[in-house]
Short mmCIF file of C-alpha atoms and ligand atoms in Angstrom, two decimals:
data_model
loop_
_atom_site.label_atom_id
_atom_site.label_comp_id
_atom_site.label_asym_id
_atom_site.label_seq_id
_atom_site.Cartn_x
_atom_site.Cartn_y
_atom_site.Cartn_z
CA MET A 1 170.63 -118.04 100.29
CA ASP A 2 173.61 -119.52 99.71
CA LEU A 3 174.06 -118.74 95.58
CA PRO A 4 177.68 -118.89 94.27
CA VAL A 5 179.15 -114.89 93.51
CA LEU A 6 181.75 -113.72 91.33
CA GLU A 7 184.19 -114.19 92.75
CA ASP A 8 183.33 -118.08 92.85
CA LEU A 9 184.59 -118.02 89.32
CA ARG A 10 188.40 -117.42 90.07
CA PRO A 11 190.49 -117.99 88.23
CA VAL A 12 188.82 -115.44 85.58
CA ALA A 13 191.89 -114.85 83.51
CA GLY A 14 191.65 -115.73 80.14
CA LYS A 15 188.58 -117.69 80.25
CA ARG A 16 185.34 -116.63 77.55
CA VAL A 17 182.49 -116.48 79.90
CA LEU A 18 178.78 -116.62 78.73
CA VAL A 19 176.93 -113.65 80.65
CA ARG A 20 172.35 -113.95 80.38
CA CYS A 21 171.59 -110.21 81.38
CA ASP A 22 168.18 -108.99 80.97
CA PHE A 23 168.21 -105.94 78.83
CA ASN A 24 164.16 -105.77 78.34
CA VAL A 25 164.20 -102.02 78.46
CA PRO A 26 161.30 -100.17 76.90
CA ILE A 27 161.48 -98.79 73.79
CA SER A 28 159.87 -96.40 71.78
CA ASN A 29 160.57 -95.39 68.15
CA GLY A 30 163.99 -96.94 68.67
CA VAL A 31 164.58 -94.71 71.36
CA ILE A 32 165.67 -96.31 75.20
CA THR A 33 163.11 -94.60 77.70
CA ASP A 34 164.88 -96.06 80.27
CA ASP A 35 168.44 -97.92 80.65
CA LEU A 36 168.28 -98.93 83.91
CA ARG A 37 168.60 -102.45 82.81
CA ILE A 38 171.76 -101.94 80.59
CA ARG A 39 173.32 -99.44 83.59
CA LEU A 40 173.23 -101.69 86.32
CA PRO A 41 174.77 -104.94 85.24
CA ILE A 42 178.21 -102.91 83.56
CA GLU A 43 179.14 -103.53 87.31
CA THR A 44 179.18 -107.61 86.87
CA LEU A 45 180.69 -106.93 83.15
CA THR A 46 183.76 -104.76 83.81
CA TRP A 47 184.10 -107.06 87.29
CA LEU A 48 184.74 -109.21 84.65
CA LEU A 49 187.02 -108.36 82.56
CA ASP A 50 189.09 -106.51 84.96
CA GLU A 51 189.57 -110.20 86.00
CA GLY A 52 191.34 -110.77 82.59
CA ALA A 53 188.61 -112.99 81.07
CA ALA A 54 189.35 -113.24 77.32
CA LYS A 55 185.28 -113.07 75.65
CA LEU A 56 182.25 -111.77 77.58
CA THR A 57 179.28 -113.07 75.53
CA VAL A 58 176.69 -111.40 76.56
CA CYS A 59 172.93 -111.82 76.22
CA SER A 60 169.65 -111.24 76.28
CA HIS A 61 164.98 -111.83 75.46
CA LEU A 62 163.45 -108.13 74.70
CA GLY A 63 159.93 -108.20 74.31
CA ARG A 64 157.71 -110.76 72.79
CA PRO A 65 158.82 -111.67 69.52
CA LYS A 66 157.45 -115.37 69.73
CA GLY A 67 160.62 -117.27 68.28
CA LYS A 68 161.76 -115.72 65.16
CA PRO A 69 163.45 -112.43 64.01
CA ASP A 70 160.76 -109.82 64.18
CA PRO A 71 162.56 -106.21 63.51
CA LYS A 72 160.29 -104.53 66.12
CA TYR A 73 163.02 -106.87 69.32
CA SER A 74 166.18 -106.21 67.37
CA ILE A 75 168.56 -105.81 70.53
CA ALA A 76 170.24 -102.86 67.70
CA PRO A 77 169.65 -99.77 70.11
CA VAL A 78 170.80 -102.21 73.18
CA ARG A 79 173.82 -103.09 71.50
CA LYS A 80 174.93 -99.46 70.72
CA HIS A 81 173.85 -98.14 74.21
CA LEU A 82 175.49 -101.05 76.12
CA GLU A 83 178.51 -100.06 73.74
CA GLY A 84 178.92 -96.38 74.86
CA LEU A 85 178.34 -97.44 78.37
CA LEU A 86 181.06 -99.80 78.45
CA ARG A 87 183.42 -97.24 76.57
CA ALA A 88 182.69 -94.61 79.06
CA ARG A 89 184.05 -97.45 82.11
CA GLY A 90 186.97 -97.16 79.48
CA ALA A 91 186.22 -101.02 78.63
CA HIS A 92 187.88 -102.99 75.63
CA ILE A 93 184.37 -103.15 73.07
CA SER A 94 186.19 -105.81 71.27
CA GLN A 95 185.97 -108.29 73.81
CA VAL A 96 182.57 -107.83 74.16
CA GLU A 97 179.68 -109.26 71.85
CA LEU A 98 175.85 -109.04 72.70
CA LEU A 99 174.30 -111.79 70.55
CA GLU A 100 171.10 -110.99 69.34
CA ASN A 101 167.19 -111.08 70.80
CA LEU A 102 167.60 -114.26 73.11
CA ARG A 103 163.54 -114.79 72.44
CA TYR A 104 164.40 -115.40 68.39
CA ASN A 105 164.65 -118.45 68.62
CA ALA A 106 161.94 -120.77 69.86
CA GLY A 107 163.98 -122.80 71.89
CA GLU A 108 164.80 -120.44 74.91
CA GLU A 109 161.40 -120.60 76.10
CA ALA A 110 160.65 -123.95 75.04
CA ASN A 111 164.22 -124.49 77.55
CA ASP A 112 164.90 -126.37 74.12
CA PRO A 113 169.19 -128.72 74.76
CA ASP A 114 169.71 -128.05 71.28
CA PHE A 115 169.75 -124.11 71.84
CA VAL A 116 171.14 -124.45 75.24
CA LYS A 117 173.79 -126.18 73.78
CA SER A 118 174.93 -123.64 71.32
CA LEU A 119 174.51 -121.08 73.90
CA VAL A 120 177.20 -123.13 75.77
CA GLU A 121 178.95 -124.03 73.21
CA ASN A 122 182.44 -122.37 73.15
CA GLN A 123 181.71 -120.63 76.78
CA ASP A 124 184.08 -121.89 79.78
CA LEU A 125 181.82 -120.01 82.30
CA TYR A 126 178.01 -118.77 82.66
CA VAL A 127 176.81 -115.80 85.05
CA ASP A 128 173.43 -115.05 85.22
CA ASP A 129 172.48 -111.15 85.61
CA ALA A 130 169.18 -111.51 84.82
CA PHE A 131 167.13 -110.93 87.89
CA GLY A 132 163.51 -109.75 85.73
CA ALA A 133 163.79 -113.28 83.72
CA ALA A 134 164.79 -115.56 87.07
CA HIS A 135 161.43 -116.81 87.75
CA ARG A 136 161.52 -118.10 83.91
CA ALA A 137 162.66 -121.86 83.01
CA HIS A 138 164.52 -120.70 79.56
CA ALA A 139 167.16 -121.99 77.82
CA SER A 140 169.74 -119.17 78.98
CA ILE A 141 169.10 -119.46 82.56
CA VAL A 142 168.26 -122.55 83.69
CA GLY A 143 170.55 -124.55 80.71
CA PRO A 144 174.61 -122.98 80.88
CA PRO A 145 174.75 -124.19 84.68
CA LYS A 146 174.37 -128.09 84.01
CA PHE A 147 177.09 -126.95 82.11
CA LEU A 148 179.79 -124.41 83.13
CA PRO A 149 181.22 -123.37 86.01
CA SER A 150 177.93 -120.45 86.84
CA ALA A 151 177.64 -117.74 89.34
CA ALA A 152 175.36 -115.00 89.98
CA GLY A 153 176.07 -111.55 88.66
CA ARG A 154 176.05 -108.80 91.08
CA VAL A 155 172.39 -107.66 89.93
CA LEU A 156 170.95 -110.59 90.72
CA ALA A 157 173.27 -111.46 94.30
CA ARG A 158 171.78 -107.69 95.25
CA GLU A 159 168.25 -108.41 94.38
CA VAL A 160 168.26 -111.90 96.82
CA GLU A 161 170.17 -110.42 99.25
CA VAL A 162 167.19 -107.68 99.86
CA LEU A 163 164.27 -109.54 98.91
CA ASP A 164 165.38 -112.42 101.21
CA GLY A 165 166.08 -110.25 103.77
CA LEU A 166 163.08 -108.66 103.75
CA LEU A 167 161.12 -112.39 104.28
CA GLN A 168 163.84 -113.63 107.09
CA LYS A 169 164.15 -110.81 109.11
CA PRO A 170 162.24 -107.22 108.45
CA GLU A 171 162.02 -104.94 110.82
CA ARG A 172 158.46 -104.30 112.10
CA PRO A 173 156.43 -102.47 111.67
CA PHE A 174 155.96 -104.24 108.70
CA VAL A 175 153.65 -102.94 105.77
CA ALA A 176 153.48 -104.42 102.39
CA VAL A 177 151.61 -101.67 99.65
CA LEU A 178 149.98 -103.75 96.73
CA GLY A 179 147.91 -102.66 94.08
CA GLY A 180 147.83 -103.74 90.34
CA ALA A 181 144.52 -104.52 87.77
CA LYS A 182 144.27 -107.99 89.17
CA VAL A 183 143.88 -109.86 92.55
CA SER A 184 143.81 -113.04 90.83
CA ASP A 185 147.35 -112.42 89.71
CA LYS A 186 148.65 -111.48 93.57
CA LEU A 187 145.86 -114.29 95.49
CA GLY A 188 149.53 -116.52 95.84
CA VAL A 189 151.63 -113.52 97.48
CA ILE A 190 148.76 -112.04 99.04
CA ASP A 191 148.91 -114.89 101.01
CA ALA A 192 152.78 -115.38 101.08
CA LEU A 193 152.64 -111.38 102.44
CA LEU A 194 150.04 -112.32 105.53
CA GLU A 195 152.96 -114.22 107.22
CA LYS A 196 155.45 -112.70 107.35
CA VAL A 197 153.72 -108.48 106.97
CA ASP A 198 151.93 -106.31 109.97
CA THR A 199 149.36 -104.97 107.69
CA LEU A 200 148.66 -104.74 103.79
CA LEU A 201 147.19 -102.00 102.21
CA VAL A 202 144.97 -102.95 99.19
CA GLY A 203 145.04 -100.43 95.92
CA GLY A 204 144.64 -101.03 92.47
CA GLY A 205 142.05 -102.12 90.66
CA MET A 206 142.05 -105.49 92.70
CA CYS A 207 140.55 -104.15 95.54
CA PHE A 208 137.02 -104.05 93.82
CA THR A 209 136.73 -107.71 94.36
CA PHE A 210 137.91 -107.38 97.92
CA LEU A 211 135.35 -104.47 98.97
CA ALA A 212 133.05 -107.14 96.94
CA ALA A 213 133.88 -109.75 99.46
CA GLU A 214 133.00 -107.14 102.17
CA GLY A 215 129.69 -106.34 100.61
CA HIS A 216 130.36 -103.42 98.53
CA ASN A 217 129.31 -102.72 95.41
CA PRO A 218 132.24 -102.09 92.99
CA GLY A 219 129.84 -100.72 90.56
CA GLY A 220 131.58 -101.34 86.56
CA SER A 221 134.91 -101.54 88.30
CA LEU A 222 137.27 -104.15 87.42
CA LEU A 223 135.41 -107.41 89.68
CA GLU A 224 136.34 -110.93 89.51
CA HIS A 225 133.72 -112.57 90.97
CA GLU A 226 135.09 -116.38 91.51
CA PHE A 227 137.36 -114.75 93.32
CA VAL A 228 135.57 -112.97 95.47
CA GLU A 229 135.75 -116.17 97.82
CA ASN A 230 139.24 -116.09 97.78
CA CYS A 231 139.20 -112.22 99.18
CA LYS A 232 137.46 -113.49 102.16
CA ARG A 233 139.25 -116.17 103.01
CA LEU A 234 142.69 -113.70 103.32
CA LEU A 235 140.13 -111.10 105.10
CA ALA A 236 139.20 -114.03 107.66
CA SER A 237 142.10 -115.41 108.16
CA ALA A 238 143.96 -112.09 108.80
CA ARG A 239 141.60 -111.56 111.12
CA ALA A 240 142.61 -114.35 112.57
CA SER A 241 145.82 -113.94 112.23
CA GLY A 242 146.24 -110.18 114.17
CA LYS A 243 146.91 -109.12 110.46
CA ARG A 244 145.47 -106.26 109.24
CA ILE A 245 144.23 -106.33 105.55
CA VAL A 246 143.52 -102.05 105.16
CA LEU A 247 140.74 -101.28 102.05
CA PRO A 248 140.03 -97.96 100.59
CA THR A 249 137.32 -95.90 102.13
CA ASP A 250 136.69 -93.52 99.55
CA ILE A 251 137.26 -94.19 95.97
CA VAL A 252 137.92 -91.95 92.69
CA ALA A 253 135.53 -93.17 90.14
CA LEU A 254 134.84 -92.58 85.92
CA SER A 255 130.90 -91.85 85.30
CA PRO A 256 129.91 -95.32 82.91
CA ASP A 257 129.98 -93.20 79.86
CA GLY A 258 133.37 -91.95 80.13
CA VAL A 259 136.67 -93.21 78.78
CA PHE A 260 140.21 -93.84 80.40
CA GLY A 261 143.66 -95.17 79.29
CA THR A 262 146.34 -94.43 77.65
CA GLY A 263 146.55 -93.27 73.78
CA LYS A 264 142.52 -92.50 74.14
CA GLU A 265 140.08 -88.87 73.90
CA PRO A 266 139.43 -88.63 78.18
CA ALA A 267 136.22 -88.33 78.69
CA GLY A 268 133.40 -88.94 81.24
CA GLU A 269 132.73 -87.40 84.84
CA TRP A 270 134.86 -88.07 87.15
CA ARG A 271 134.01 -88.04 91.61
CA GLU A 272 134.99 -89.18 94.71
CA MET A 273 132.55 -91.62 96.25
CA GLY A 274 132.51 -93.86 99.09
CA GLN A 275 133.26 -97.99 98.80
CA ASP A 276 129.73 -98.03 97.54
CA LEU A 277 129.39 -97.16 93.02
CA PRO A 278 126.81 -96.52 91.47
CA ASP A 279 126.40 -98.79 88.59
CA GLY A 280 128.73 -98.26 86.16
CA TRP A 281 131.04 -95.42 87.69
CA LEU A 282 134.17 -96.47 87.25
CA GLY A 283 136.50 -97.42 89.78
CA LEU A 284 139.88 -96.12 88.61
CA ASP A 285 141.81 -94.65 91.82
CA ILE A 286 141.63 -94.89 95.72
CA GLY A 287 139.56 -91.19 97.24
CA PRO A 288 142.04 -88.60 99.27
CA GLY A 289 141.32 -89.99 102.65
CA THR A 290 142.77 -93.67 101.25
CA ALA A 291 145.29 -92.22 100.04
CA ALA A 292 146.23 -90.25 103.30
CA ALA A 293 145.67 -93.47 105.60
CA PHE A 294 147.65 -95.51 103.40
CA ALA A 295 150.08 -92.59 103.37
CA ASP A 296 150.28 -92.50 107.27
CA GLU A 297 150.66 -96.23 107.96
CA ILE A 298 153.70 -96.33 105.55
CA SER A 299 155.57 -93.45 107.47
CA THR A 300 155.12 -95.20 110.38
CA ALA A 301 156.21 -98.33 109.16
CA ALA A 302 159.57 -100.11 109.03
CA THR A 303 159.77 -101.87 106.37
CA VAL A 304 157.78 -101.09 103.24
CA PHE A 305 157.36 -104.13 100.07
CA TRP A 306 155.27 -101.50 97.59
CA ASN A 307 154.25 -102.96 93.73
CA GLY A 308 151.05 -101.59 91.56
CA PRO A 309 149.71 -98.90 91.59
CA MET A 310 146.78 -97.95 93.44
CA GLY A 311 145.18 -96.75 90.35
CA VAL A 312 145.09 -96.14 86.91
CA PHE A 313 148.07 -93.75 87.05
CA GLU A 314 148.71 -93.50 83.29
CA ASP A 315 145.82 -90.83 83.30
CA PRO A 316 146.37 -87.72 85.13
CA ARG A 317 143.43 -87.76 86.60
CA PHE A 318 143.97 -91.04 88.52
CA ALA A 319 147.09 -90.96 89.40
CA ALA A 320 147.02 -89.21 92.89
CA GLY A 321 146.47 -91.99 95.74
CA THR A 322 149.20 -93.78 93.17
CA ARG A 323 151.39 -90.69 93.63
CA THR A 324 151.03 -89.77 97.61
CA VAL A 325 151.89 -93.37 97.89
CA ALA A 326 154.74 -92.83 95.68
CA GLU A 327 155.37 -89.86 97.36
CA ALA A 328 155.52 -91.89 101.51
CA VAL A 329 157.25 -94.82 99.89
CA ALA A 330 160.12 -92.03 98.84
CA SER A 331 160.03 -90.04 102.09
CA THR A 332 159.55 -92.75 104.33
CA LYS A 333 162.56 -93.48 107.05
CA ALA A 334 161.67 -96.72 106.61
CA PHE A 335 163.87 -99.43 104.37
CA THR A 336 161.39 -99.73 101.88
CA VAL A 337 161.47 -102.14 98.17
CA VAL A 338 159.55 -101.80 95.30
CA GLY A 339 158.91 -104.95 93.20
CA GLY A 340 159.90 -103.36 89.88
CA GLY A 341 157.62 -103.07 87.06
CA ASP A 342 154.44 -100.22 87.41
CA SER A 343 155.52 -99.67 90.96
CA ALA A 344 158.90 -98.03 88.50
CA SER A 345 157.58 -96.73 85.79
CA ALA A 346 155.29 -94.81 88.42
CA LEU A 347 157.72 -94.04 90.98
CA GLU A 348 160.18 -92.95 87.40
CA SER A 349 157.27 -90.58 85.76
CA PHE A 350 157.00 -88.55 89.32
CA GLY A 351 160.93 -88.45 89.90
CA LEU A 352 161.67 -90.52 92.30
CA ALA A 353 163.45 -93.04 91.72
CA GLY A 354 166.62 -92.57 93.57
CA LYS A 355 164.81 -92.16 96.29
CA VAL A 356 163.66 -95.73 97.65
CA ASP A 357 166.38 -98.20 99.24
CA HIS A 358 165.94 -100.91 96.56
CA LEU A 359 164.07 -100.52 93.08
CA SER A 360 163.84 -103.84 91.65
CA THR A 361 164.27 -104.63 88.40
CA GLY A 362 161.77 -107.96 88.43
CA GLY A 363 158.39 -106.99 88.68
CA GLY A 364 156.98 -110.99 88.14
CA ALA A 365 160.88 -112.11 89.47
CA SER A 366 160.16 -110.33 93.36
CA LEU A 367 156.47 -111.44 93.19
CA GLU A 368 158.12 -114.86 92.23
CA PHE A 369 160.65 -114.88 95.49
CA ILE A 370 158.07 -113.21 97.40
CA GLU A 371 155.56 -116.76 96.73
CA LYS A 372 157.91 -119.17 96.92
CA GLY A 373 160.89 -118.16 98.61
CA ASP A 374 163.66 -119.70 95.15
CA LEU A 375 163.41 -118.83 91.94
CA PRO A 376 164.60 -121.33 88.85
CA GLY A 377 166.95 -119.62 88.28
CA LEU A 378 168.36 -119.67 91.35
CA VAL A 379 168.16 -122.98 92.33
CA ALA A 380 169.43 -123.92 88.25
CA LEU A 381 172.48 -122.41 89.82
CA ARG A 382 172.81 -123.95 93.10
CA GLU A 383 172.59 -126.78 91.85
CA ALA A 384 175.60 -126.13 89.47
CA ALA A 385 177.49 -125.27 92.77
CA SER A 386 176.48 -128.50 94.45
CA ARG A 387 177.50 -130.81 91.57
CA ARG A 388 181.23 -128.39 91.56
CA ASP A 389 181.18 -128.65 94.93
CA SER A 390 180.74 -132.59 95.71
P1 LIG B 401 149.56 -104.72 87.30
O1 LIG B 401 150.82 -105.58 86.13
O2 LIG B 401 148.80 -105.91 87.33
O3 LIG B 401 150.85 -104.69 88.65
O4 LIG B 401 148.04 -103.79 86.78
C1 LIG B 401 149.16 -102.59 86.38
C2 LIG B 401 147.54 -102.44 85.90
O5 LIG B 401 147.58 -101.67 86.17
C3 LIG B 401 148.73 -100.41 85.56
O6 LIG B 401 148.30 -100.03 84.05
C4 LIG B 401 146.95 -99.44 85.39
O7 LIG B 401 146.88 -98.97 85.34
C5 LIG B 401 146.34 -100.59 86.23
N1 LIG B 401 145.32 -100.85 87.23
C6 LIG B 401 145.07 -99.77 88.16
N2 LIG B 401 144.44 -99.33 89.13
C7 LIG B 401 143.03 -99.82 88.30
C8 LIG B 401 141.63 -99.69 88.39
N3 LIG B 401 141.37 -99.08 88.97
N4 LIG B 401 140.86 -100.13 87.02
C9 LIG B 401 141.51 -100.95 86.58
N5 LIG B 401 142.99 -100.50 86.56
C10 LIG B 401 143.74 -100.52 87.46
#
């Protein structure tokens, strides 16, 4: 994909640059619990400063403050952390300003032209390094490229290069592992992946709609009745094209009176079962047989894409399946790409985050890129480049 990159903006010396980052980090009691999204774009910011940029106006969203100021979503902890990281790299932080949370203004999500104008006012260049927000047609993403010479920062460019490579020329066998809560969120991605992969391993809450499509009883598990037909169709189309969709053969389930989830006192009995669960029992993890089979598939693959936990991994009783898959992804010789969100937190919680080839900073964005092959933020940058060239 022909995205304009930082070098295309030269000369940068003396210019004022608006930089969109994705600093949407988890913050608990004012403490940033995972700073990856702040660390990665430092490379972009220091490149711009080293090139002699006069001023960097950095901006990001943080959480969902609903279009008005809300101290809960203040960018202040990010600002402090960013300044520390920049200082450690010897940067002059007086040249760097971080704007308050973009979503304090309703114009951001509404892509309001007046809000775009306020962002680009007095700026000379625009750099988009916010892969995690590139699937949103929001003001700070799609607006500035209409007015300023624009380019992708290092983080965005690398994400697109890896994902594009994965779709265009994957080494085979290509195995995708999908989990997470709902199948309805991922139908488009499954469709797109089935065209590219050799094998699709399905775990998480979404496996129960597939199991129901094969005539099994999911008990009280997460089941989306209205999507059973879609799953039937996907299973049939995979069969017709010689692809494999592999479903769990065993499940770890919690008794109907059980309690699970974060912040709750765990209760109930949990057991390993087959593909059919008794009424009311909740399937909350893939069983050990399935986890071992998935690990085997991963270990013999040449390319692996993983998105979504295999169970409710936040509850230690239902984390084993996700842990086995995470360990298999971390130790395989295959080229491994993990698509952000909960799979990234799972890897982090098992201490395996550094053991994959590419850990995407955008869960939703990586899935949408796989599904559609493009994102609004990337289209905006390419359009800006072609206007500049013509
Ligand atoms: P997603 O955002 O779709 O990737 O979903 C992630 C969430 O799915 C995690 O918070 C998991 O707890 C949840 N999840 C995974 N497996 C199950 C399951 N079997 N039943 C209910 N929720 C699940």
